[in-house]
Amino acid sequence: MKTWDLIRTSNRNLFRNKLRTFLTVMAIFVGSFTLTMTNGLGDGMRDYVESQVKNIEGDRAIIVRKKVERPAGGPRAGAPQEYKESSGDESELDFDPNSMLLTQSQIDSAVRGLKGVKGVTPRYNFKAEYITMDGKKSYKAEIGMLSEGITAKTDAGKPLSGPNQIVIPSGLARELDPEIVNLVGKTVTVGYKLPDGTMKTVPLEIAGVATKGFMTNYSSFVGAETARKLHAEQKTASGPDQFIAFTIEMETSDAAAIAAVKEELSAKGFEADTIADNDKRTYDAIGIFKTGMNLFALVALLAASFGIINTLVIAVLERTKEIGLQKALGMGRGKIFAIFSLESVLIGFWGAVLGTLGGIATGLIANKVLVAAYAESFEGFSLFAFKPLSITLVILLVCAIAFVAGVMPAIRASRLNPIESLRYE
Amino acid sequence: MLEARNLSKTYSSDGVEYEALKNVNLSVADGDCLAIVGKSGSGKSTLMHLLACLDSPTAGSVLVDGGDTSRLSEKAKNTLRNRKFGFVFQQFFLNGRDTVFENIVLPMRIRGASYAQLVADADEAIAAVRLSDKSFKKAKDLSGGEKQRVCIARALIGKPQVIFADEPTGNLDSTTGTAVEDMLFQMNREKGITLVVVTHDEDLANKCSRIIEMKDGQIISDKATEAAS
Ligand SMILES: Nc1ncnc2c1ncn2[C@@H]1O[C@H](COP(=O)(O)OP(=O)(O)O)[C@@H](O)[C@H]1O
Ligand SMILES: [Mg+2]
């Protein structure tokens, strides 16, 4: 028999008992629908996170911290802690945050001997008080530092490119001028306090308006040079300057070079992560969530596959004589097996197509409703995202499950003895 | 054409062995018209199934065109049945929801024939059983005699060398039965197709050129009829 004839035969057989086929397809529909939804939810979350983190770029940057040894049996380990009046430590942390601080000479010795390093920027922390453009209306300032090698993408203007520049968040920008492009090149004044309490100001040129994201929704950013200046002026303690972290800018984004540097730093007692490493951690968490949800959908599909087995076992019984005739007329076992397998795959296929279409439709409606309700707080957030690849994989997976479900009945059919099947009493 | 050598068949069900065929020897020539008669349970169908390679003997062998079929693979036997044999059974084994055409072309579909070939062969076979006007009727809407003629067309379409018919008129009244018989004999005469008919209808048997009678799994007589001359 030709392949096309096999498909035609299987399809006809399915149409012979429309109600039974429909009910079996429905069970698969429910499973595929659920899988499409859970998958879409996971992809939606990932897309949202991706849209939020991708505006901070820096494929040559490695952020380095001191590795801290968390003492075994600390409060986080769940063991009860004995109260000591003298300790006076109100921190929830089970390690001394000061132990993480690094001096410039410690940083220098950490980077010594590393290959491919272009530059090193310590994390200069500082605190700004307000930001103003016309001097009349001031806004509370939240300003961070972007190390060399890390950029915040901009909607208007350009990323930071020199000293005394600032990238502002789009919320603040719209407040200053709804036409945000007009702001590029203008000067804002940033106020900050010296240790003795006196307010000082510094004029900064707006390089651009940051693309929205977790980091840039509320915070402005200045370059390392500007941060270093403010940090120096705000320094209180005597003794050597200390930093919580530093960033290594590599000469290239070559993965092997970055891996080598990370390994060496790790051996020296540092935690070294690229931006991609940090993003991956979030994606992995979403991935675990998605897998967990998909497992529920797979249980539904597993239940539905018993429906397929049941339907086909009955079909084999019903068509015993027909199978006997086909074999008598020279149809091989393989073809009989193929006809029944195709029937189960077709049930799976139609269930999957209807299920994914239903899932996509439901998801898109849900997105519309949710956007209407939560647009303000989660801009650009779609609860469900449907990707052609995911959908294709769902359909293929369901077809594969259906195929496996059909194997037992199909083998039964192919092994029928034609004489027995055609015997009449 | 067909030859049975020391053919034996033992069925065993639930541990009980039953010897349905005992050391049968038989030779059927090309163009022969052979009736196998005997009481119910005498082993007629068993012999026919073995000759048609639908089943394997417990002992002995079946030769088709001089070749020993016991050495053939299952696939080769399938091809052999599909290309050289046609079958008509007492029950029709038609697919009622399918058209007459669809039922008739089944052996050609199994063979993997091209659609053009299939249509041409179907036209010829349907015309031979005089059902051309019913080609696209559903098989379930036909009368018993018409159904059996569809079965004959289905047996005929592959241009077989042998047609095996197991009680072909068993389910028909005598008039329609005679019409079906005549059709089978016509195929034998005009196309030279060898005919092996299992029956316990004496009239039908007497229209064949040769009758073998079976009893308890053995051939007890083998004779030419008047129709042979
Ligand atoms: N699969 C089987 N298992 C057990 N006994 C069988 C089987 N097939 C046929 N028989 C027995 O073999 C004998 C011959 O059967 P069969 O060839 O069908 O007889 P006939 O066609 O002459 O009526 C019968 O007694 C029947 O019961
Ligand atoms: Mg019989």
XYZ file of C-alpha atoms and ligand atoms in Angstrom:
682
model
C 0.000 0.000 0.000
C 1.143 3.501 -0.719
C 1.724 5.858 2.165
C -1.044 8.117 1.011
C -3.444 5.160 0.880
C -2.461 4.230 4.432
C -3.236 7.733 5.666
C -6.511 7.724 3.741
C -7.493 4.366 5.176
C -6.707 5.467 8.729
C -8.629 8.675 8.297
C -11.680 6.834 6.940
C -11.559 4.415 9.835
C -11.603 7.310 12.282
C -14.639 8.787 10.568
C -16.493 5.504 10.829
C -17.209 6.068 14.486
C -17.345 9.808 14.700
C -18.573 10.105 18.266
C -15.943 7.771 19.668
C -13.183 9.487 17.720
C -14.460 12.875 18.825
C -14.479 11.896 22.498
C -10.964 10.496 22.306
C -9.779 13.613 20.513
C -11.422 15.713 23.244
C -9.394 14.004 25.960
C -6.224 14.789 24.026
C -7.566 18.287 23.437
C -7.776 18.921 27.182
C -4.211 17.711 27.723
C -2.807 19.706 24.806
C -4.756 22.766 25.874
C -3.279 22.555 29.364
C 0.223 21.980 28.046
C -0.097 24.946 25.699
C -1.251 27.151 28.572
C 1.441 26.082 31.049
C 4.106 26.371 28.384
C 2.754 29.754 27.319
C 2.783 30.960 30.912
C 6.419 29.957 31.353
C 7.381 31.591 28.062
C 5.403 34.707 28.973
C 7.293 35.061 32.243
C 10.586 34.487 30.551
C 9.796 37.040 27.872
C 8.876 39.602 30.488
C 12.045 39.027 32.480
C 14.071 39.102 29.293
C 12.501 42.388 28.245
C 13.390 43.753 31.670
C 16.997 42.619 31.883
C 18.133 42.888 28.279
C 18.552 46.670 28.467
C 21.577 46.228 30.699
C 24.311 44.999 28.406
C 27.887 44.019 28.919
C 29.105 40.798 27.424
C 32.707 41.664 28.338
C 31.972 42.465 31.988
C 32.617 40.211 34.967
C 31.277 41.324 38.349
C 33.434 40.121 41.221
C 32.668 39.793 44.956
C 34.405 38.165 47.833
C 33.156 34.673 48.525
C 31.678 34.610 52.012
C 31.637 31.532 54.135
C 28.227 31.262 55.722
C 28.751 29.577 59.061
C 27.049 26.199 59.350
C 24.063 26.330 61.669
C 23.478 30.053 61.174
C 19.925 31.423 61.391
C 19.341 30.662 57.719
C 20.102 27.023 58.367
C 17.106 26.911 60.678
C 19.030 26.070 63.841
C 17.954 28.090 66.891
C 20.521 30.735 67.879
C 21.507 31.434 71.410
C 20.878 35.044 72.407
C 23.963 36.994 73.405
C 23.394 40.483 74.760
C 26.889 41.575 73.974
C 26.652 40.800 70.279
C 24.381 43.778 69.559
C 23.977 42.558 66.002
C 20.507 43.319 64.673
C 21.274 42.072 61.212
C 19.339 39.173 59.763
C 22.467 38.182 57.883
C 24.390 35.207 59.105
C 27.695 36.746 58.121
C 29.398 40.063 58.698
C 28.783 42.240 55.634
C 31.977 44.110 56.382
C 33.890 40.930 55.671
C 32.904 41.321 52.021
C 34.616 44.676 51.614
C 37.681 44.917 49.439
C 40.485 47.445 49.433
C 42.096 48.694 46.238
C 45.191 46.650 46.954
C 43.084 43.517 47.444
C 41.438 44.209 44.111
C 44.827 44.734 42.507
C 46.129 41.446 43.800
C 42.940 39.694 42.706
C 43.340 40.826 39.100
C 47.086 40.395 38.970
C 48.070 37.809 36.378
C 44.606 37.526 34.790
C 44.729 37.373 31.003
C 42.696 39.518 28.619
C 41.701 42.148 31.175
C 41.163 45.604 29.731
C 40.213 47.457 32.865
C 38.934 47.177 36.423
C 36.284 49.385 38.049
C 35.632 49.227 41.798
C 31.994 49.725 42.800
C 32.085 53.397 43.945
C 29.029 53.778 46.112
C 27.594 57.213 46.716
C 24.257 58.719 47.631
C 22.535 61.490 45.684
C 19.713 63.496 47.275
C 17.830 65.157 44.453
C 17.837 65.801 40.765
C 16.502 68.963 39.091
C 16.507 70.555 35.693
C 15.144 74.065 36.135
C 16.104 74.450 39.823
C 12.459 74.909 40.749
C 11.113 71.410 40.974
C 13.452 68.783 42.446
C 12.934 65.048 42.329
C 14.207 62.489 44.779
C 17.311 61.016 43.216
C 18.201 57.386 42.931
C 21.433 57.090 41.026
C 23.588 54.069 40.378
C 26.918 53.521 38.735
C 27.602 51.697 35.509
C 31.065 50.152 35.450
C 33.234 50.275 32.371
C 32.023 47.530 30.051
C 28.388 47.743 31.157
C 25.852 49.853 29.284
C 22.226 50.737 29.783
C 20.395 50.862 26.457
C 18.546 54.072 25.692
C 15.262 54.940 23.983
C 16.411 58.475 23.229
C 19.960 59.779 22.987
C 22.957 57.538 23.523
C 24.373 55.390 26.331
C 26.947 57.002 28.622
C 30.096 57.866 26.738
C 32.074 60.260 28.932
C 32.397 61.886 32.357
C 29.741 64.169 33.804
C 26.960 62.408 31.915
C 23.782 60.831 33.185
C 21.162 58.415 31.801
C 17.749 59.041 33.314
C 14.760 56.690 33.606
C 11.871 57.230 31.217
C 9.414 58.017 34.035
C 11.489 60.988 35.169
C 12.174 61.983 31.572
C 8.466 62.153 30.701
C 7.902 64.245 33.786
C 10.606 66.678 32.683
C 9.488 66.798 29.053
C 6.919 64.553 27.376
C 8.995 64.815 24.194
C 11.902 62.907 25.671
C 14.244 63.452 22.719
C 14.344 67.126 23.597
C 16.095 66.255 26.855
C 19.176 64.781 25.226
C 22.164 67.104 25.712
C 20.414 69.207 28.349
C 21.898 69.603 31.792
C 20.451 68.443 35.090
C 21.732 69.333 38.523
C 22.266 66.590 41.066
C 22.425 67.429 44.764
C 24.387 65.319 47.269
C 25.458 65.734 50.879
C 29.001 65.895 52.151
C 29.830 64.016 55.383
C 29.467 67.240 57.359
C 25.889 67.673 56.126
C 26.390 70.475 53.617
C 24.589 70.063 50.286
C 26.697 70.202 47.144
C 25.598 70.074 43.525
C 27.082 68.802 40.324
C 25.827 69.548 36.781
C 25.435 66.486 34.556
C 24.594 66.271 30.873
C 21.716 63.972 29.881
C 23.261 61.431 27.523
C 20.013 59.557 27.006
C 16.790 58.155 28.383
C 17.081 54.531 29.500
C 14.977 51.774 27.989
C 12.631 50.366 30.626
C 13.764 47.423 32.693
C 14.027 46.126 36.258
C 17.204 48.170 36.868
C 16.270 51.281 34.944
C 12.612 51.836 35.800
C 13.378 54.222 38.672
C 17.121 54.610 38.770
C 19.407 57.009 36.891
C 22.936 55.974 36.010
C 26.255 57.750 35.882
C 29.619 56.495 34.692
C 32.486 55.285 36.859
C 34.342 58.609 36.673
C 31.425 60.643 38.060
C 30.713 57.998 40.698
C 34.336 57.992 41.814
C 34.267 61.749 42.370
C 31.077 61.716 44.464
C 32.262 58.636 46.365
C 35.511 60.383 47.272
C 33.720 63.494 48.501
C 31.265 61.478 50.625
C 33.917 59.229 52.183
C 33.668 59.300 56.006
C 35.947 56.669 57.493
C 39.662 57.190 57.682
C 41.919 54.447 56.465
C 41.983 52.784 53.051
C 38.912 52.998 50.825
C 36.800 49.846 50.615
C 34.424 48.491 47.993
C 31.682 45.875 48.026
C 32.507 44.605 44.526
C 34.404 45.399 41.363
C 33.893 44.856 37.685
C 36.450 43.492 35.263
C 36.133 44.630 31.685
C 37.625 42.073 29.315
C 39.253 42.953 26.012
C 36.912 40.627 24.125
C 33.712 38.736 24.875
C 35.528 35.485 24.116
C 33.795 32.827 26.237
C 36.932 30.800 26.879
C 38.862 33.838 28.131
C 35.994 34.819 30.424
C 35.697 31.275 31.751
C 39.437 31.184 32.469
C 39.288 34.455 34.392
C 36.247 33.310 36.364
C 37.953 30.078 37.278
C 41.092 31.781 38.438
C 39.103 34.275 40.528
C 37.106 31.475 42.065
C 40.333 29.752 43.057
C 41.427 32.979 44.718
C 38.229 33.087 46.794
C 35.998 35.324 44.693
C 32.547 34.981 43.212
C 32.720 36.107 39.593
C 29.599 36.372 37.441
C 28.865 37.829 34.051
C 25.552 39.563 33.416
C 24.564 36.498 31.421
C 25.287 34.313 34.484
C 22.945 36.433 36.581
C 20.232 36.378 33.917
C 20.640 32.628 33.550
C 19.893 32.127 37.224
C 16.546 33.884 36.769
C 15.803 31.979 33.581
C 16.633 28.703 35.313
C 14.182 29.489 38.098
C 11.481 30.226 35.522
C 12.471 27.064 33.675
C 11.975 24.957 36.808
C 8.594 26.587 37.375
C 7.613 25.937 33.760
C 8.726 22.309 33.917
C 6.720 21.775 37.084
C 3.591 23.201 35.510
C 4.133 21.200 32.325
C 4.272 18.036 34.396
C 0.666 18.610 35.419
C -0.315 18.956 31.780
C 1.587 15.774 30.979
C -0.440 13.911 33.592
C -3.582 15.014 31.741
C -2.042 13.786 28.490
C -1.121 10.492 30.100
C -4.746 10.008 31.153
C -5.867 10.877 27.625
C -3.453 8.367 26.123
C -5.338 5.599 27.928
C -8.382 6.849 26.031
C -6.488 6.276 22.798
C -5.449 2.788 23.866
C -9.047 1.989 24.771
C -10.415 3.322 21.500
C -7.914 1.377 19.434
C -8.318 -1.865 21.348
C -12.050 -1.690 20.624
C -11.355 -0.812 16.993
C -9.109 -3.859 16.610
C -11.888 -6.082 17.980
C -14.473 -4.493 15.708
C -12.328 -4.793 12.643
C -10.963 -8.284 13.247
C -12.565 -9.633 10.060
C -11.502 -6.652 8.001
C -7.924 -7.077 9.184
C -8.142 -10.785 8.383
C -9.284 -10.005 4.858
C -6.559 -7.428 4.327
C -3.960 -9.942 5.444
C -5.445 -12.668 3.265
C -5.227 -10.303 0.305
C -1.540 -9.823 0.976
C -1.223 -6.833 3.283
C 1.876 -7.198 5.449
C 2.046 -6.843 9.218
C 3.933 -3.594 8.944
C 1.138 -1.977 6.949
C -1.530 -3.136 9.405
C 0.599 -1.762 12.222
C 1.019 1.471 10.281
C -2.731 1.894 9.737
C -3.490 1.591 13.448
C -0.516 3.683 14.485
C -1.558 6.372 12.054
C -5.030 6.319 13.543
C -3.668 6.973 17.012
C -1.260 9.611 15.730
C -4.115 11.297 13.842
C -6.218 11.348 17.023
C -3.228 12.870 18.811
C -2.572 15.294 15.993
C -6.121 16.650 15.822
C -6.372 16.803 19.601
C -3.061 18.677 19.696
C -3.975 21.091 16.913
C -7.339 21.895 18.482
C -5.812 22.024 21.971
C -3.003 24.384 21.010
C -5.349 26.593 18.990
C -7.764 26.694 21.926
C -4.891 27.390 24.309
C -3.519 30.192 22.159
C -6.960 31.788 21.786
C -7.607 31.591 25.530
C -4.132 32.910 26.321
C -4.462 35.856 23.965
C -7.845 36.772 25.457
C -6.410 36.462 28.967
C -3.518 38.733 27.959
C -5.954 41.382 26.722
C -7.981 41.248 29.930
C -4.895 41.340 32.137
C -3.260 44.155 30.197
C -6.420 46.179 30.662
C -6.297 45.506 34.402
C -2.584 45.728 35.196
C -1.071 47.728 32.353
C 0.188 50.418 34.732
C 2.224 48.255 37.037
C 3.560 45.779 34.505
C 4.205 47.582 31.301
C 4.958 45.280 28.406
C 3.915 42.230 30.392
C 2.003 39.455 28.646
C 1.079 36.594 30.947
C 1.142 34.116 28.061
C 3.586 34.009 25.195
C 3.165 31.518 22.353
C 6.147 30.692 20.210
C 5.921 28.756 16.968
C 8.707 26.449 18.113
C 7.030 25.679 21.450
C 3.697 25.058 19.775
C 5.310 22.789 17.187
C 7.048 20.880 19.951
C 3.783 20.496 21.877
C 2.091 19.077 18.776
C 5.000 16.736 18.065
C 5.123 15.604 21.683
C 1.397 14.865 21.756
C 1.700 12.955 18.466
C 4.579 10.977 19.963
C 2.573 10.171 23.101
C -0.364 9.129 20.910
C 1.940 6.942 18.837
C 3.250 5.191 21.936
C -0.334 4.695 23.147
C -1.201 3.102 19.811
C 1.705 0.648 19.767
C 0.034 -2.087 21.834
C -3.280 -2.183 19.909
C -1.443 -1.826 16.589
C 0.798 -4.785 17.387
C -2.281 -6.783 18.359
C -3.872 -5.953 15.034
C -0.750 -6.809 13.063
C -0.435 -10.189 14.775
C -3.988 -11.324 14.087
C -4.102 -14.652 12.321
C -6.060 -14.179 9.067
C -7.568 -17.657 9.255
C -8.814 -17.110 12.782
C -10.156 -13.688 11.843
C -12.032 -14.959 8.810
C -13.397 -18.089 10.488
C -17.138 -18.164 10.494
C -19.299 -20.472 12.510
C 0.172 -24.931 -10.818
C -0.671 -26.090 -7.269
C 0.646 -29.182 -5.609
C 0.171 -30.592 -2.124
C 2.706 -33.140 -0.916
C 2.003 -35.225 2.177
C 0.107 -32.323 3.627
C -0.906 -32.600 7.284
C -2.411 -30.063 9.606
C -2.880 -30.519 13.311
C -4.766 -27.917 15.311
C -4.131 -27.781 18.986
C -6.437 -25.805 21.172
C -6.418 -25.976 24.960
C -3.889 -28.760 24.817
C -6.168 -30.947 22.711
C -4.682 -31.889 19.368
C -6.910 -32.400 16.357
C -5.619 -33.717 13.073
C -7.727 -31.840 10.520
C -5.693 -32.970 7.517
C -3.888 -36.289 7.149
C -1.193 -36.782 4.572
C -3.009 -35.266 1.621
C -1.509 -35.359 -1.869
C -3.068 -33.332 -4.635
C -2.092 -31.678 -7.862
C -4.082 -28.959 -9.565
C -3.216 -28.057 -13.153
C -3.405 -24.629 -14.753
C -6.938 -23.830 -15.840
C -8.405 -26.633 -13.754
C -11.844 -26.279 -12.267
C -11.777 -28.200 -9.024
C -14.518 -28.762 -6.488
C -13.683 -29.891 -2.980
C -16.698 -31.540 -1.390
C -17.333 -33.360 1.848
C -19.241 -33.134 5.068
C -18.861 -30.246 7.402
C -15.678 -30.603 9.421
C -14.041 -32.932 6.898
C -11.148 -30.521 6.334
C -12.155 -28.808 3.095
C -11.455 -25.260 4.270
C -8.265 -26.358 5.970
C -6.985 -27.823 2.710
C -7.978 -24.727 0.776
C -6.266 -22.407 3.282
C -3.057 -24.395 3.011
C -3.153 -24.442 -0.796
C -3.701 -20.678 -0.744
C -0.778 -20.097 1.637
C -3.123 -18.556 4.183
C -1.841 -21.010 6.757
C 1.205 -23.199 7.192
C 0.998 -26.999 7.246
C 2.157 -29.007 10.244
C 3.894 -31.379 7.855
C 4.324 -31.667 4.115
C 4.531 -28.864 1.628
C 2.620 -26.831 -0.913
C 4.205 -26.051 -4.247
C 3.086 -23.120 -6.344
C 4.343 -23.207 -9.927
C 6.855 -25.794 -8.779
C 8.278 -23.653 -5.956
C 8.101 -24.832 -2.379
C 6.160 -22.204 -0.416
C 7.383 -23.392 2.975
C 10.682 -21.730 2.160
C 9.079 -18.370 1.452
C 9.166 -15.504 3.925
C 5.912 -14.077 5.194
C 6.431 -11.089 2.957
C 6.954 -13.262 -0.111
C 3.808 -15.240 0.719
C 1.869 -11.982 1.018
C 3.085 -10.955 -2.420
C 2.285 -14.392 -3.806
C -1.308 -14.261 -2.525
C -1.750 -10.705 -3.668
C -0.504 -11.317 -7.205
C -1.460 -14.903 -8.012
C -4.551 -15.656 -5.945
C -8.070 -14.305 -5.660
C -10.460 -15.131 -2.835
C -14.233 -15.455 -2.500
C -15.577 -16.427 0.904
C -18.992 -17.485 2.127
C -19.190 -14.275 4.132
C -18.659 -11.260 1.944
C -16.207 -9.300 4.091
C -17.186 -6.106 2.351
C -16.820 -2.719 3.926
C -20.460 -1.610 3.904
C -19.752 2.098 4.280
C -17.364 2.112 1.368
C -18.401 2.199 -2.264
C -18.373 -0.835 -4.523
C -15.363 0.676 -6.276
C -13.434 1.114 -3.024
C -14.136 -2.488 -2.002
C -13.082 -3.876 -5.331
C -9.775 -2.024 -5.571
C -8.531 -3.183 -2.140
C -6.131 -5.834 -3.560
C -4.719 -3.249 -5.967
C -4.258 -0.714 -3.191
C -2.456 -3.360 -1.164
C -0.318 -4.042 -4.226
C 0.491 -0.335 -4.437
C -0.874 0.145 -7.965
C -1.042 3.605 -9.480
C -4.414 5.325 -9.414
C -4.803 5.205 -13.211
C -4.019 1.492 -13.253
C -6.415 0.907 -10.394
C -9.291 2.704 -12.120
C -8.742 0.871 -15.395
C -8.585 -2.530 -13.671
C -11.617 -1.710 -11.537
C -13.670 -0.781 -14.614
C -12.812 -4.075 -16.219
C -13.559 -6.142 -13.101
C -16.836 -4.325 -12.387
C -17.951 -4.802 -15.993
C -17.122 -8.518 -15.778
C -19.580 -8.954 -12.893
C -22.050 -6.570 -14.587
C -22.176 -4.001 -11.795
C -20.871 -0.992 -13.739
C -23.952 1.048 -12.858
C -23.479 0.368 -9.112
C -19.846 1.371 -8.962
C -20.358 4.263 -6.578
C -23.115 2.786 -4.453
C -22.310 1.927 -0.884
C -21.686 -1.798 -0.551
C -24.246 -2.106 2.254
C -27.046 -1.030 -0.099
C -26.559 -4.035 -2.401
C -28.482 -7.324 -2.433
C -26.771 -10.532 -1.363
C -26.148 -11.668 -4.928
C -24.730 -8.298 -5.879
C -22.484 -8.355 -2.834
C -21.061 -11.712 -3.818
C -20.498 -10.370 -7.343
C -18.550 -7.500 -5.815
C -16.473 -10.133 -4.026
C -15.854 -11.894 -7.334
C -14.786 -8.607 -8.904
C -12.460 -8.070 -5.959
C -11.003 -11.539 -6.507
C -10.671 -10.837 -10.206
C -9.167 -7.361 -10.266
C -5.604 -8.476 -9.652
C -5.701 -10.835 -12.667
C -4.989 -13.891 -10.508
C -3.985 -17.333 -11.736
C -6.168 -19.058 -9.165
C -9.440 -18.107 -7.520
C -10.204 -19.851 -4.249
C -13.882 -19.841 -3.365
C -15.000 -21.213 0.000
C -18.746 -21.929 -0.092
C -19.321 -18.961 -2.408
C -23.061 -19.617 -2.675
C -23.592 -20.704 0.902
C -25.298 -17.451 1.845
C -27.348 -17.049 -1.328
C -30.682 -18.387 -2.508
C -30.465 -20.879 -5.362
C -31.243 -18.456 -8.212
C -28.705 -15.812 -7.256
C -26.346 -18.603 -6.255
C -26.514 -20.045 -9.746
C -25.827 -16.642 -11.275
C -22.732 -16.265 -9.090
C -21.566 -19.784 -9.931
C -21.960 -19.142 -13.624
C -19.892 -16.049 -13.295
C -17.070 -17.983 -11.645
C -17.157 -20.675 -14.330
C -17.118 -17.999 -16.983
C -13.874 -16.628 -15.519
C -12.463 -20.145 -15.599
C -13.468 -20.725 -19.218
C -12.763 -17.351 -20.724
C -9.738 -16.177 -18.788
C -8.291 -19.572 -17.987
C -8.243 -18.821 -14.279
C -7.824 -21.951 -12.180
C -10.802 -22.380 -9.889
C -10.757 -24.146 -6.519
C -14.294 -24.239 -5.067
C -15.098 -25.598 -1.644
C -18.752 -26.538 -1.468
C -21.231 -29.042 -0.222
C -23.675 -28.129 -2.982
C -23.710 -31.104 -5.368
C -25.088 -29.134 -8.301
C -22.275 -26.653 -8.029
C -19.712 -29.412 -7.698
C -21.022 -31.176 -10.768
C -20.446 -28.096 -12.895
C -16.717 -28.372 -12.147
C -14.428 -30.534 -14.237
C -13.024 -32.379 -11.260
C -14.367 -33.259 -7.839
C -12.391 -34.408 -4.852
C -14.282 -35.633 -1.845
C -12.941 -35.384 1.642
C -13.662 -37.271 4.812
C -11.916 -36.980 8.166
C -9.068 -34.995 6.720
C -8.354 -37.290 3.825
C -9.234 -37.357 0.142
C -11.484 -40.334 -0.387
C -12.228 -39.817 -4.067
C -10.861 -37.754 -6.934
C -12.731 -37.908 -10.199
C -13.451 -36.017 -13.385
C -17.075 -35.038 -14.027
C -19.173 -35.099 -17.150
C -18.681 -31.356 -17.379
C -15.008 -32.055 -18.027
C -15.579 -33.563 -21.405
N -8.195 -23.233 14.561
C -8.726 -24.431 14.817
N -8.550 -24.982 16.026
C -9.052 -26.195 16.304
N -9.736 -26.933 15.446
C -9.961 -26.436 14.213
C -9.458 -25.144 13.846
N -9.811 -24.923 12.565
C -10.516 -26.004 12.163
N -10.602 -26.901 13.141
C -11.243 -28.212 13.055
O -10.734 -28.901 11.946
C -11.743 -29.620 11.305
C -11.805 -29.257 9.852
O -12.251 -27.959 9.714
P -12.593 -27.300 8.313
O -11.422 -27.471 7.424
O -13.030 -25.910 8.546
O -13.819 -28.182 7.822
P -14.853 -27.938 6.628
O -14.419 -26.694 5.935
O -14.735 -29.151 5.822
O -16.162 -27.802 7.267
C -13.037 -29.311 12.045
O -13.335 -30.363 12.922
C -12.731 -28.071 12.805
O -13.447 -28.049 14.010
Mg -15.429 -24.842 5.746
